Amino acid sequence: MKGNSMNSETIGAAMKKQFIEVYGVKPVKFVRAPGRVNLIGEHTDYNGYPVMPIAIPFTISIAAAPREDRQVRISNTDPIFQAASFDLSPDIPHSDTGQWANYVKAAANELCSRSDLDLYGMNALFSGDIPNSAGLSSSSALVIASALALLAVNDIRMDKTELAEMMARGEHYVGTQGGGMDQAICLLGRQGKAVKLDFFPLRHTYAPFPDNHSIVVAHSLVRAAKTENALLLYNRRPAECRLATAIINTRYNAGPPLSRLGDLPGHAFFTAFANPVDFVNETFDKSSYTLDEVANLTGENAESLTSKYLMTRSGVPMPSPPEGFLIRQRALHVLTEAKRVEESAKALGCGDARMFGKLMNESHRSCDEQYGISTPELNRLTEIMRSNGALGARLTGAGFGGCAIGLVRDENVESLLDGVREEYYNTFIKENHPELLKTVSSPESLMFTVKPSDGAYTRQL
Ligand code: GLA
C-alpha cells in the first residue's frame, strides 16, 4: 500500500498535463479528498452513536473543468478504470454493479436532488492512491471528491457538515446502507486530531491524537469489497439493529417510537437500568430470533417487517440468515461500543494513550464476538500487533476483511512492522493462504504508518 509520496503540487501538475491530452482544454479546479482509518466506534454511526476516525494521507484527486451542458465526463489516470459519461439529473441511471462511475453518479444524483442548485456538467480526470477493498473508505473519498469537483466547477460553496450529511444519504445510491462517518471524516479531518463525530444531526469535536504515537495499518489480505458478499453481510447489521429497535419500541411503548438505538439515552426506561448490558439482557431474552419470532414480539407480520426493515436497494428482500437474527449480540456491541467511544475521547483528552489502546482492544473483541464482523485473519493480525508493541489493535471500517490498525509509540513502529511482516505475512499467511501472497509484490506494500491528516479541499489549478 504505497502512495502518498506525491504532494499536491506535483500531482496537480501531472494531472493537468494528462487532462489536456484527454479533454483538449485546461482544467481549472483541483480537488483532493482523503481516505480514513476509524480509530474506534465501529457500526455505531448508523445507529446514532458516535465514532472516532482520522483522515489519512492517501487520497482521491480530481482535476476538473466546467462544461456548458449538463454532461459529466470522467476518466482516470489508472486505465483499469474505464472512462464514462452521464447527464446530470435527479434520477441518474446506475452503471453496472461495481463500476466506479456509480460513486461519481451517487454524488451527482444527490446534488441534483436539490432544486436550488442548478448544476452544469464537467470534464474530470481522477487519480487515487487509497487501496480499495481495504476498509479505508476509498469509496466515500470518491463520492466526496466528485461532489466537491461538481460544486467547484459551478462556483458553489457548501458548508462541510451539510455536504457530509447529503453525501451520506447520497452514497446509498450504490446499495450500501452505511452511516455518515466516512463522508464526514473525509471533509472534517484535521492534522494531529482524532475527530469525534456524532450523528442525527452531524456534529464534530476534535480530540488530540497522542504525541509521539502513530497508527500502523496492515492489510489482512482478505478483500472487503462492498459490492460482493460483504455488501449483504454489511447491510444485515443495520437491518438487525432496526429489528432490535422495533422490539424495544413494542416492549417499552414509551412515548414517540425510537428511530434508532441511539435514541435510547433520552428514555427513562433505559436509564433506569444500571448499565446498557443489563438493559440488553433483560430486553432480548434469546440470542437468536427468526423473523416470525420478531413478528410475534412486535405484533407486525413477517411481510410488513420485511418491507420496512429488510429491503435492498434493488427492491429484493435480504435473505434471513441461517443462524437467525442475532439481535441481542448486535445491540450489546452497539451500546458498549458507544460507551467506549465516549471513554476514548476522555482518554485522548488527557493524553492517556494506554487507556485508549485498551479500549481499542475491547472494541476489537466486541466487533468479533458480538457483531460478527471480524475474520480469523484480522484476529491473528491484531494479536500479532499487540505482541509486537501495539498499545491497542483492532480491525477498522466495515470489517469482513480489509485492514487492521495498531496504536504504537513512534520508537516502536519499526519493530511492530518487523513483527507483522514475519509473523503475519511470512508465517501465518504463507502457511494458511499462500495463494493470497501471489498477487502481492512484497509485505512492505501491505503496511503503512499514518498520523491524522487534514480533510478534503478544493483549489484553483
Ligand atoms: C462503513 C460505513 C460506515 C460505518 C462503517 C462501520 O465504512 O460506510 O458508515 O458504518 O462501515 O463502522
Tab-separated table of C-alpha atoms and ligand atoms in Angstrom:
chain	number	residue	atom	x	y	z
A	1	MET	CA	0.000	0.000	0.000
A	2	LYS	CA	2.394	2.605	-1.147
A	3	GLY	CA	1.345	6.050	-2.218
A	4	ASN	CA	1.100	9.449	-0.579
A	5	SER	CA	4.575	10.131	-1.879
A	6	MET	CA	3.458	12.867	-4.289
A	7	ASN	CA	2.480	16.207	-2.860
A	8	SER	CA	-0.490	18.181	-4.060
A	9	GLU	CA	1.590	20.475	-6.361
A	10	THR	CA	3.310	17.593	-8.122
A	11	ILE	CA	0.205	15.530	-8.608
A	12	GLY	CA	-1.765	18.603	-9.701
A	13	ALA	CA	0.809	19.401	-12.388
A	14	ALA	CA	0.941	15.805	-13.640
A	15	MET	CA	-2.842	15.612	-13.817
A	16	LYS	CA	-3.084	18.958	-15.612
A	17	LYS	CA	-0.910	17.597	-18.423
A	18	GLN	CA	-2.914	14.392	-18.761
A	19	PHE	CA	-6.196	16.312	-18.541
A	20	ILE	CA	-5.258	18.438	-21.561
A	21	GLU	CA	-4.370	15.287	-23.503
A	22	VAL	CA	-7.749	13.708	-22.694
A	23	TYR	CA	-10.121	16.676	-22.960
A	24	GLY	CA	-8.221	19.191	-25.103
A	25	VAL	CA	-8.838	22.037	-22.626
A	26	LYS	CA	-7.174	23.137	-19.394
A	27	PRO	CA	-8.547	22.030	-16.009
A	28	VAL	CA	-9.345	24.886	-13.653
A	29	LYS	CA	-10.088	23.182	-10.340
A	30	PHE	CA	-8.215	20.640	-8.283
A	31	VAL	CA	-9.830	18.596	-5.512
A	32	ARG	CA	-8.252	16.252	-3.009
A	33	ALA	CA	-10.228	14.003	-0.656
A	34	PRO	CA	-8.641	11.597	1.861
A	35	GLY	CA	-9.436	8.079	2.972
A	36	ARG	CA	-9.776	7.329	6.660
A	37	VAL	CA	-8.915	4.980	9.439
A	38	ASN	CA	-11.554	4.572	12.090
A	39	LEU	CA	-9.834	4.515	15.479
A	40	ILE	CA	-12.871	3.357	17.425
A	41	GLY	CA	-16.684	3.258	17.180
A	42	GLU	CA	-17.489	0.568	14.623
A	43	HIS	CA	-21.008	0.266	13.180
A	44	THR	CA	-22.244	2.853	15.641
A	45	ASP	CA	-22.770	5.720	13.174
A	46	TYR	CA	-25.969	4.498	11.520
A	47	ASN	CA	-27.298	3.658	14.984
A	48	GLY	CA	-26.932	7.282	16.043
A	49	TYR	CA	-23.935	6.756	18.312
A	50	PRO	CA	-20.503	8.370	17.955
A	51	VAL	CA	-17.368	7.261	16.106
A	52	MET	CA	-13.772	8.495	16.249
A	53	PRO	CA	-11.861	8.314	12.961
A	54	ILE	CA	-8.864	10.172	11.482
A	55	ALA	CA	-8.260	11.230	7.877
A	56	ILE	CA	-5.142	9.642	6.325
A	57	PRO	CA	-2.694	10.966	3.728
A	58	PHE	CA	-3.983	8.684	0.964
A	59	THR	CA	-6.353	10.485	-1.341
A	60	ILE	CA	-8.541	10.724	-4.413
A	61	SER	CA	-7.576	13.726	-6.570
A	62	ILE	CA	-9.601	15.284	-9.367
A	63	ALA	CA	-8.652	17.833	-11.992
A	64	ALA	CA	-11.815	19.333	-13.458
A	65	ALA	CA	-13.149	21.918	-15.894
A	66	PRO	CA	-16.714	23.153	-16.318
A	67	ARG	CA	-18.873	22.282	-19.321
A	68	GLU	CA	-21.606	24.369	-20.827
A	69	ASP	CA	-24.058	21.485	-20.914
A	70	ARG	CA	-25.277	19.011	-18.258
A	71	GLN	CA	-22.893	16.219	-19.196
A	72	VAL	CA	-20.344	14.752	-16.781
A	73	ARG	CA	-17.379	13.069	-18.434
A	74	ILE	CA	-14.992	11.119	-16.241
A	75	SER	CA	-11.692	9.420	-16.901
A	76	ASN	CA	-8.976	8.013	-14.675
A	77	THR	CA	-5.188	8.061	-14.658
A	78	ASP	CA	-5.380	4.326	-13.920
A	79	PRO	CA	-6.509	2.636	-17.152
A	80	ILE	CA	-8.163	-0.141	-15.154
A	81	PHE	CA	-10.996	2.330	-14.510
A	82	GLN	CA	-12.816	2.919	-17.795
A	83	ALA	CA	-13.886	6.374	-18.939
A	84	ALA	CA	-17.627	7.055	-18.703
A	85	SER	CA	-20.148	9.841	-19.153
A	86	PHE	CA	-23.652	10.621	-17.987
A	87	ASP	CA	-26.123	13.502	-17.852
A	88	LEU	CA	-26.964	15.336	-14.659
A	89	SER	CA	-30.477	14.710	-13.381
A	90	PRO	CA	-32.082	13.815	-10.042
A	91	ASP	CA	-32.583	10.274	-11.320
A	92	ILE	CA	-29.325	9.169	-12.918
A	93	PRO	CA	-29.418	5.565	-14.207
A	94	HIS	CA	-26.935	3.235	-12.490
A	95	SER	CA	-23.903	1.760	-14.223
A	96	ASP	CA	-23.289	-1.968	-13.739
A	97	THR	CA	-22.663	-3.003	-10.112
A	98	GLY	CA	-19.059	-2.478	-9.097
A	99	GLN	CA	-18.352	0.226	-11.718
A	100	TRP	CA	-16.503	3.223	-10.293
A	101	ALA	CA	-18.826	5.595	-12.196
A	102	ASN	CA	-21.583	4.709	-9.710
A	103	TYR	CA	-19.770	6.613	-6.937
A	104	VAL	CA	-19.484	9.721	-9.091
A	105	LYS	CA	-23.143	9.310	-10.033
A	106	ALA	CA	-24.071	8.915	-6.352
A	107	ALA	CA	-22.635	12.381	-5.644
A	108	ALA	CA	-24.181	13.948	-8.749
A	109	ASN	CA	-27.574	12.359	-8.165
A	110	GLU	CA	-27.759	13.690	-4.616
A	111	LEU	CA	-26.649	17.198	-5.568
A	112	CYS	CA	-29.253	17.213	-8.365
A	113	SER	CA	-31.977	16.341	-5.863
A	114	ARG	CA	-31.540	19.910	-4.570
A	115	SER	CA	-33.745	22.143	-6.699
A	116	ASP	CA	-31.834	25.239	-5.560
A	117	LEU	CA	-28.623	24.002	-7.215
A	118	ASP	CA	-28.679	24.487	-10.957
A	119	LEU	CA	-25.656	22.428	-11.919
A	120	TYR	CA	-23.742	22.353	-15.182
A	121	GLY	CA	-21.607	19.356	-16.059
A	122	MET	CA	-17.839	18.888	-16.003
A	123	ASN	CA	-14.915	17.099	-17.544
A	124	ALA	CA	-12.965	15.391	-14.799
A	125	LEU	CA	-9.794	13.356	-14.509
A	126	PHE	CA	-9.470	11.204	-11.385
A	127	SER	CA	-6.413	9.750	-9.698
A	128	GLY	CA	-6.110	7.921	-6.406
A	129	ASP	CA	-3.821	6.013	-4.092
A	130	ILE	CA	-6.269	4.766	-1.434
A	131	PRO	CA	-6.165	0.970	-1.562
A	132	ASN	CA	-9.657	-0.288	-2.377
A	133	SER	CA	-11.466	-3.128	-0.622
A	134	ALA	CA	-9.234	-2.392	2.367
A	135	GLY	CA	-11.778	-0.721	4.662
A	136	LEU	CA	-10.060	2.653	4.226
A	137	SER	CA	-13.066	4.344	2.692
A	138	SER	CA	-11.850	4.815	-0.845
A	139	SER	CA	-15.490	4.839	-1.990
A	140	SER	CA	-16.609	7.723	0.211
A	141	ALA	CA	-13.491	9.684	-0.726
A	142	LEU	CA	-14.523	9.188	-4.351
A	143	VAL	CA	-18.064	10.366	-3.622
A	144	ILE	CA	-16.892	13.433	-1.688
A	145	ALA	CA	-14.226	14.328	-4.249
A	146	SER	CA	-16.834	14.080	-7.025
A	147	ALA	CA	-19.279	16.302	-5.150
A	148	LEU	CA	-16.585	18.891	-4.412
A	149	ALA	CA	-15.475	18.917	-8.050
A	150	LEU	CA	-19.027	19.437	-9.317
A	151	LEU	CA	-19.619	22.219	-6.819
A	152	ALA	CA	-16.259	23.825	-7.612
A	153	VAL	CA	-16.765	23.969	-11.389
A	154	ASN	CA	-20.173	25.547	-10.708
A	155	ASP	CA	-18.621	28.045	-8.259
A	156	ILE	CA	-20.884	26.867	-5.429
A	157	ARG	CA	-19.698	26.775	-1.821
A	158	MET	CA	-21.386	24.472	0.634
A	159	ASP	CA	-20.987	24.048	4.363
A	160	LYS	CA	-18.926	20.920	5.107
A	161	THR	CA	-21.377	19.485	7.599
A	162	GLU	CA	-24.276	19.946	5.218
A	163	LEU	CA	-22.330	18.345	2.373
A	164	ALA	CA	-21.236	15.410	4.557
A	165	GLU	CA	-24.846	14.690	5.542
A	166	MET	CA	-26.029	14.945	1.956
A	167	MET	CA	-23.359	12.599	0.686
A	168	ALA	CA	-24.003	10.063	3.448
A	169	ARG	CA	-27.521	9.793	2.047
A	170	GLY	CA	-26.200	10.048	-1.488
A	171	GLU	CA	-23.913	7.047	-1.134
A	172	HIS	CA	-26.904	4.779	-0.509
A	173	TYR	CA	-27.313	5.098	-4.319
A	174	VAL	CA	-24.636	2.369	-4.655
A	175	GLY	CA	-26.568	-0.028	-2.418
A	176	THR	CA	-24.821	0.245	0.940
A	177	GLN	CA	-26.897	1.160	3.964
A	178	GLY	CA	-23.977	2.754	5.801
A	179	GLY	CA	-23.909	5.650	8.223
A	180	GLY	CA	-22.282	9.036	7.900
A	181	MET	CA	-18.791	8.503	9.299
A	182	ASP	CA	-16.782	8.172	6.104
A	183	GLN	CA	-18.136	11.218	4.317
A	184	ALA	CA	-17.846	13.354	7.461
A	185	ILE	CA	-14.244	12.478	8.298
A	186	CYS	CA	-13.249	12.963	4.672
A	187	LEU	CA	-14.419	16.577	4.925
A	188	LEU	CA	-13.697	17.316	8.588
A	189	GLY	CA	-10.364	15.554	9.175
A	190	ARG	CA	-7.660	17.628	10.823
A	191	GLN	CA	-3.915	17.171	11.145
A	192	GLY	CA	-2.914	15.913	14.590
A	193	LYS	CA	-6.503	15.302	15.705
A	194	ALA	CA	-8.884	12.411	16.072
A	195	VAL	CA	-12.391	13.564	15.216
A	196	LYS	CA	-15.311	12.539	17.384
A	197	LEU	CA	-18.401	12.550	15.227
A	198	ASP	CA	-21.968	12.455	16.481
A	199	PHE	CA	-24.932	11.963	14.186
A	200	PHE	CA	-28.574	12.937	13.609
A	201	PRO	CA	-27.635	15.746	13.234
A	202	LEU	CA	-23.927	15.549	12.403
A	203	ARG	CA	-21.660	17.243	14.952
A	204	HIS	CA	-17.897	17.084	15.439
A	205	THR	CA	-15.303	17.771	18.108
A	206	TYR	CA	-11.552	17.310	17.937
A	207	ALA	CA	-9.503	15.219	20.365
A	208	PRO	CA	-5.697	15.431	20.397
A	209	PHE	CA	-4.015	12.374	18.904
A	210	PRO	CA	-1.290	11.319	21.365
A	211	ASP	CA	2.106	12.964	20.740
A	212	ASN	CA	4.882	10.604	19.659
A	213	HIS	CA	2.439	7.887	18.616
A	214	SER	CA	1.420	6.552	15.213
A	215	ILE	CA	-1.117	4.223	13.700
A	216	VAL	CA	0.269	1.242	11.826
A	217	VAL	CA	-2.143	-0.034	9.186
A	218	ALA	CA	-1.733	-3.535	7.754
A	219	HIS	CA	-3.893	-5.321	5.210
A	220	SER	CA	-5.201	-8.713	6.293
A	221	LEU	CA	-5.190	-9.724	2.603
A	222	VAL	CA	-8.864	-10.635	2.833
A	223	ARG	CA	-10.697	-8.344	0.428
A	224	ALA	CA	-13.651	-6.492	1.865
A	225	ALA	CA	-15.361	-5.361	-1.333
A	226	LYS	CA	-18.746	-3.868	-0.539
A	227	THR	CA	-20.050	-4.989	-3.912
A	228	GLU	CA	-19.735	-8.673	-3.154
A	229	ASN	CA	-20.949	-10.935	-0.361
A	230	ALA	CA	-19.662	-8.399	2.160
A	231	LEU	CA	-22.387	-5.997	0.985
A	232	LEU	CA	-25.094	-8.406	2.112
A	233	LEU	CA	-23.264	-9.122	5.375
A	234	TYR	CA	-22.732	-5.404	5.965
A	235	ASN	CA	-26.347	-4.436	5.239
A	236	ARG	CA	-27.630	-7.209	7.509
A	237	ARG	CA	-26.099	-5.436	10.518
A	238	PRO	CA	-28.171	-2.213	10.190
A	239	ALA	CA	-31.175	-4.445	9.491
A	240	GLU	CA	-30.626	-6.387	12.736
A	241	CYS	CA	-30.322	-3.098	14.609
A	242	ARG	CA	-33.589	-1.885	13.063
A	243	LEU	CA	-35.273	-5.091	14.224
A	244	ALA	CA	-33.824	-4.544	17.709
A	245	THR	CA	-35.300	-1.027	17.715
A	246	ALA	CA	-38.706	-2.372	16.624
A	247	ILE	CA	-38.711	-4.890	19.506
A	248	ILE	CA	-37.734	-2.178	22.012
A	249	ASN	CA	-40.499	0.109	20.731
A	250	THR	CA	-43.190	-2.516	21.282
A	251	ARG	CA	-41.852	-3.745	24.571
A	252	TYR	CA	-41.473	-0.371	26.294
A	253	ASN	CA	-44.086	1.542	24.311
A	254	ALA	CA	-42.879	4.745	25.965
A	255	GLY	CA	-43.758	7.914	24.085
A	256	PRO	CA	-42.801	8.517	20.462
A	257	PRO	CA	-41.115	5.448	18.956
A	258	LEU	CA	-37.331	5.369	18.801
A	259	SER	CA	-35.939	5.825	15.293
A	260	ARG	CA	-32.732	4.003	16.157
A	261	LEU	CA	-30.780	2.538	19.091
A	262	GLY	CA	-29.046	5.908	19.549
A	263	ASP	CA	-32.335	7.383	20.785
A	264	LEU	CA	-32.234	5.168	23.890
A	265	PRO	CA	-30.323	7.513	26.244
A	266	GLY	CA	-33.201	10.023	26.260
A	267	HIS	CA	-35.636	7.468	27.696
A	268	ALA	CA	-36.323	6.774	31.364
A	269	PHE	CA	-36.992	3.086	30.723
A	270	PHE	CA	-33.392	2.822	29.501
A	271	THR	CA	-31.662	4.989	32.076
A	272	ALA	CA	-33.424	3.055	34.837
A	273	PHE	CA	-31.032	0.169	34.142
A	274	ALA	CA	-27.690	0.244	35.928
A	275	ASN	CA	-25.872	-0.246	32.617
A	276	PRO	CA	-26.538	-0.979	28.930
A	277	VAL	CA	-25.580	-4.648	29.310
A	278	ASP	CA	-28.365	-5.226	31.845
A	279	PHE	CA	-30.802	-3.448	29.551
A	280	VAL	CA	-29.871	-5.644	26.586
A	281	ASN	CA	-30.008	-8.889	28.564
A	282	GLU	CA	-33.379	-8.012	30.032
A	283	THR	CA	-34.853	-6.860	26.722
A	284	PHE	CA	-33.660	-9.651	24.440
A	285	ASP	CA	-34.055	-12.959	26.221
A	286	LYS	CA	-32.991	-15.061	23.220
A	287	SER	CA	-29.681	-14.948	21.443
A	288	SER	CA	-31.173	-15.607	18.011
A	289	TYR	CA	-34.570	-14.712	16.530
A	290	THR	CA	-36.392	-15.907	13.431
A	291	LEU	CA	-38.416	-13.357	11.501
A	292	ASP	CA	-41.613	-14.979	12.793
A	293	GLU	CA	-40.396	-14.554	16.368
A	294	VAL	CA	-39.715	-10.861	15.758
A	295	ALA	CA	-43.179	-10.649	14.205
A	296	ASN	CA	-44.722	-12.152	17.361
A	297	LEU	CA	-42.865	-9.722	19.585
A	298	THR	CA	-43.695	-6.625	17.565
A	299	GLY	CA	-47.235	-7.533	16.557
A	300	GLU	CA	-46.364	-6.952	12.893
A	301	ASN	CA	-46.489	-9.711	10.336
A	302	ALA	CA	-43.313	-11.005	8.694
A	303	GLU	CA	-44.213	-9.396	5.370
A	304	SER	CA	-44.560	-5.945	6.831
A	305	LEU	CA	-41.300	-6.360	8.808
A	306	THR	CA	-39.555	-7.378	5.616
A	307	SER	CA	-40.743	-4.414	3.621
A	308	LYS	CA	-39.980	-1.975	6.451
A	309	TYR	CA	-36.608	-3.245	7.599
A	310	LEU	CA	-35.115	-5.835	5.264
A	311	MET	CA	-35.167	-4.434	1.729
A	312	THR	CA	-32.114	-3.973	-0.509
A	313	ARG	CA	-31.767	-1.076	-2.940
A	314	SER	CA	-32.842	-3.271	-5.839
A	315	GLY	CA	-36.124	-3.983	-4.047
A	316	VAL	CA	-35.238	-7.588	-3.233
A	317	PRO	CA	-35.666	-8.642	0.421
A	318	MET	CA	-32.481	-9.672	2.244
A	319	PRO	CA	-32.467	-13.405	2.858
A	320	SER	CA	-32.925	-14.388	6.510
A	321	PRO	CA	-29.599	-15.586	7.939
A	322	PRO	CA	-29.484	-19.369	8.596
A	323	GLU	CA	-28.306	-18.710	12.178
A	324	GLY	CA	-31.273	-16.343	12.726
A	325	PHE	CA	-31.070	-12.629	13.550
A	326	LEU	CA	-28.509	-12.243	16.342
A	327	ILE	CA	-30.236	-9.212	17.750
A	328	ARG	CA	-29.054	-9.421	21.367
A	329	GLN	CA	-25.375	-9.587	20.408
A	330	ARG	CA	-25.737	-6.771	17.905
A	331	ALA	CA	-27.369	-4.482	20.465
A	332	LEU	CA	-24.748	-5.418	23.034
A	333	HIS	CA	-21.962	-4.393	20.690
A	334	VAL	CA	-23.570	-1.116	19.681
A	335	LEU	CA	-24.312	0.038	23.226
A	336	THR	CA	-20.962	-0.958	24.712
A	337	GLU	CA	-19.077	0.431	21.715
A	338	ALA	CA	-20.845	3.780	22.140
A	339	LYS	CA	-19.574	3.879	25.731
A	340	ARG	CA	-16.045	3.016	24.578
A	341	VAL	CA	-16.041	5.952	22.158
A	342	GLU	CA	-17.001	8.366	24.932
A	343	GLU	CA	-14.289	6.891	27.173
A	344	SER	CA	-11.775	7.111	24.322
A	345	ALA	CA	-12.480	10.802	23.793
A	346	LYS	CA	-11.788	11.330	27.521
A	347	ALA	CA	-8.610	9.240	27.404
A	348	LEU	CA	-7.263	11.173	24.407
A	349	GLY	CA	-8.278	14.457	26.045
A	350	CYS	CA	-5.898	13.707	28.907
A	351	GLY	CA	-3.183	12.143	26.743
A	352	ASP	CA	-3.760	8.622	28.076
A	353	ALA	CA	-2.619	6.513	25.117
A	354	ARG	CA	-2.525	3.335	27.225
A	355	MET	CA	-6.166	3.599	28.189
A	356	PHE	CA	-7.058	4.375	24.598
A	357	GLY	CA	-5.179	1.272	23.443
A	358	LYS	CA	-7.053	-0.848	25.968
A	359	LEU	CA	-10.371	0.460	24.634
A	360	MET	CA	-9.262	-0.358	21.079
A	361	ASN	CA	-8.599	-3.955	22.151
A	362	GLU	CA	-12.000	-4.205	23.804
A	363	SER	CA	-13.616	-2.773	20.702
A	364	HIS	CA	-11.983	-5.421	18.527
A	365	ARG	CA	-13.189	-8.185	20.766
A	366	SER	CA	-16.736	-6.862	20.660
A	367	CYS	CA	-16.596	-6.459	16.858
A	368	ASP	CA	-15.569	-10.106	16.673
A	369	GLU	CA	-17.660	-11.786	19.357
A	370	GLN	CA	-20.816	-9.675	19.344
A	371	TYR	CA	-21.045	-8.004	15.959
A	372	GLY	CA	-19.511	-10.848	13.927
A	373	ILE	CA	-17.534	-8.597	11.573
A	374	SER	CA	-14.011	-9.883	12.181
A	375	THR	CA	-12.258	-12.758	10.449
A	376	PRO	CA	-9.668	-15.274	11.701
A	377	GLU	CA	-7.072	-13.295	9.736
A	378	LEU	CA	-7.950	-9.964	11.380
A	379	ASN	CA	-7.934	-11.680	14.775
A	380	ARG	CA	-4.464	-13.082	14.180
A	381	LEU	CA	-3.136	-9.830	12.749
A	382	THR	CA	-4.334	-7.802	15.729
A	383	GLU	CA	-2.872	-10.364	18.157
A	384	ILE	CA	0.474	-10.074	16.385
A	385	MET	CA	0.321	-6.284	16.569
A	386	ARG	CA	-0.338	-6.444	20.330
A	387	SER	CA	2.504	-8.847	20.985
A	388	ASN	CA	4.863	-6.612	18.972
A	389	GLY	CA	4.368	-3.396	20.875
A	390	ALA	CA	0.946	-2.055	19.876
A	391	LEU	CA	-0.829	-0.443	22.827
A	392	GLY	CA	-4.076	-1.402	21.147
A	393	ALA	CA	-5.075	-3.096	17.899
A	394	ARG	CA	-8.346	-3.616	16.084
A	395	LEU	CA	-9.989	-4.026	12.729
A	396	THR	CA	-11.012	-0.769	11.089
A	397	GLY	CA	-14.042	0.030	8.964
A	398	ALA	CA	-16.880	-2.222	7.968
A	399	GLY	CA	-14.991	-5.458	8.714
A	400	PHE	CA	-15.286	-8.834	6.925
A	401	GLY	CA	-11.683	-8.337	5.799
A	402	GLY	CA	-9.632	-5.274	4.971
A	403	CYS	CA	-7.128	-3.688	7.336
A	404	ALA	CA	-6.192	-3.847	10.992
A	405	ILE	CA	-4.677	-0.901	12.852
A	406	GLY	CA	-2.298	-0.722	15.785
A	407	LEU	CA	-1.589	2.252	18.042
A	408	VAL	CA	2.123	2.389	18.748
A	409	ARG	CA	4.770	4.699	20.157
A	410	ASP	CA	6.886	6.174	17.362
A	411	GLU	CA	10.056	4.475	18.597
A	412	ASN	CA	8.337	1.078	18.315
A	413	VAL	CA	6.976	1.479	14.787
A	414	GLU	CA	9.834	-0.395	13.103
A	415	SER	CA	9.739	-3.383	15.437
A	416	LEU	CA	5.961	-3.589	15.035
A	417	LEU	CA	6.315	-3.588	11.247
A	418	ASP	CA	9.035	-6.272	11.503
A	419	GLY	CA	6.812	-8.413	13.705
A	420	VAL	CA	3.823	-8.155	11.359
A	421	ARG	CA	5.976	-8.903	8.317
A	422	GLU	CA	7.488	-12.020	9.867
A	423	GLU	CA	4.642	-13.419	11.933
A	424	TYR	CA	1.666	-12.470	9.757
A	425	TYR	CA	2.685	-12.351	6.090
A	426	ASN	CA	5.755	-14.616	6.131
A	427	THR	CA	4.301	-17.156	8.557
A	428	PHE	CA	0.537	-17.082	9.121
A	429	ILE	CA	-0.479	-16.140	5.573
A	430	LYS	CA	2.231	-18.274	3.972
A	431	GLU	CA	1.021	-21.305	5.942
A	432	ASN	CA	-2.716	-20.730	5.697
A	433	HIS	CA	-3.398	-18.778	2.499
A	434	PRO	CA	-0.286	-18.906	0.274
A	435	GLU	CA	-2.484	-18.057	-2.731
A	436	LEU	CA	-3.171	-14.605	-1.270
A	437	LEU	CA	0.506	-13.711	-1.486
A	438	LYS	CA	0.716	-14.397	-5.213
A	439	THR	CA	-0.645	-11.004	-6.248
A	440	VAL	CA	1.482	-9.106	-3.760
A	441	SER	CA	4.866	-7.617	-4.662
A	442	SER	CA	6.173	-7.550	-1.064
A	443	PRO	CA	4.825	-7.358	2.505
A	444	GLU	CA	6.053	-3.722	2.536
A	445	SER	CA	3.322	-2.865	0.056
A	446	LEU	CA	0.691	-4.055	2.566
A	447	MET	CA	1.658	-1.936	5.557
A	448	PHE	CA	1.998	1.759	6.249
A	449	THR	CA	2.160	4.194	9.124
A	450	VAL	CA	-0.078	7.245	9.479
A	451	LYS	CA	-0.875	10.157	11.732
A	452	PRO	CA	-4.081	12.195	11.472
A	453	SER	CA	-4.227	14.337	8.321
A	454	ASP	CA	-6.329	17.195	7.014
A	455	GLY	CA	-9.686	16.709	5.330
A	456	ALA	CA	-10.686	17.376	1.723
A	457	TYR	CA	-10.065	20.667	-0.062
A	458	THR	CA	-10.562	22.409	-3.389
A	459	ARG	CA	-8.183	24.857	-5.079
A	460	GLN	CA	-7.625	26.597	-8.388
A	461	LEU	CA	-5.368	24.781	-10.826
B	1	GLA	C1	-18.578	1.509	6.613
B	1	GLA	C2	-19.702	2.537	6.546
B	1	GLA	C3	-19.643	3.470	7.750
B	1	GLA	C4	-19.596	2.685	9.043
B	1	GLA	C5	-18.503	1.615	8.984
B	1	GLA	C6	-18.502	0.725	10.186
B	1	GLA	O1	-17.348	2.128	6.454
B	1	GLA	O2	-19.613	3.293	5.356
B	1	GLA	O3	-20.731	4.351	7.710
B	1	GLA	O4	-20.850	2.128	9.316
B	1	GLA	O5	-18.630	0.805	7.830
B	1	GLA	O6	-18.201	1.436	11.323
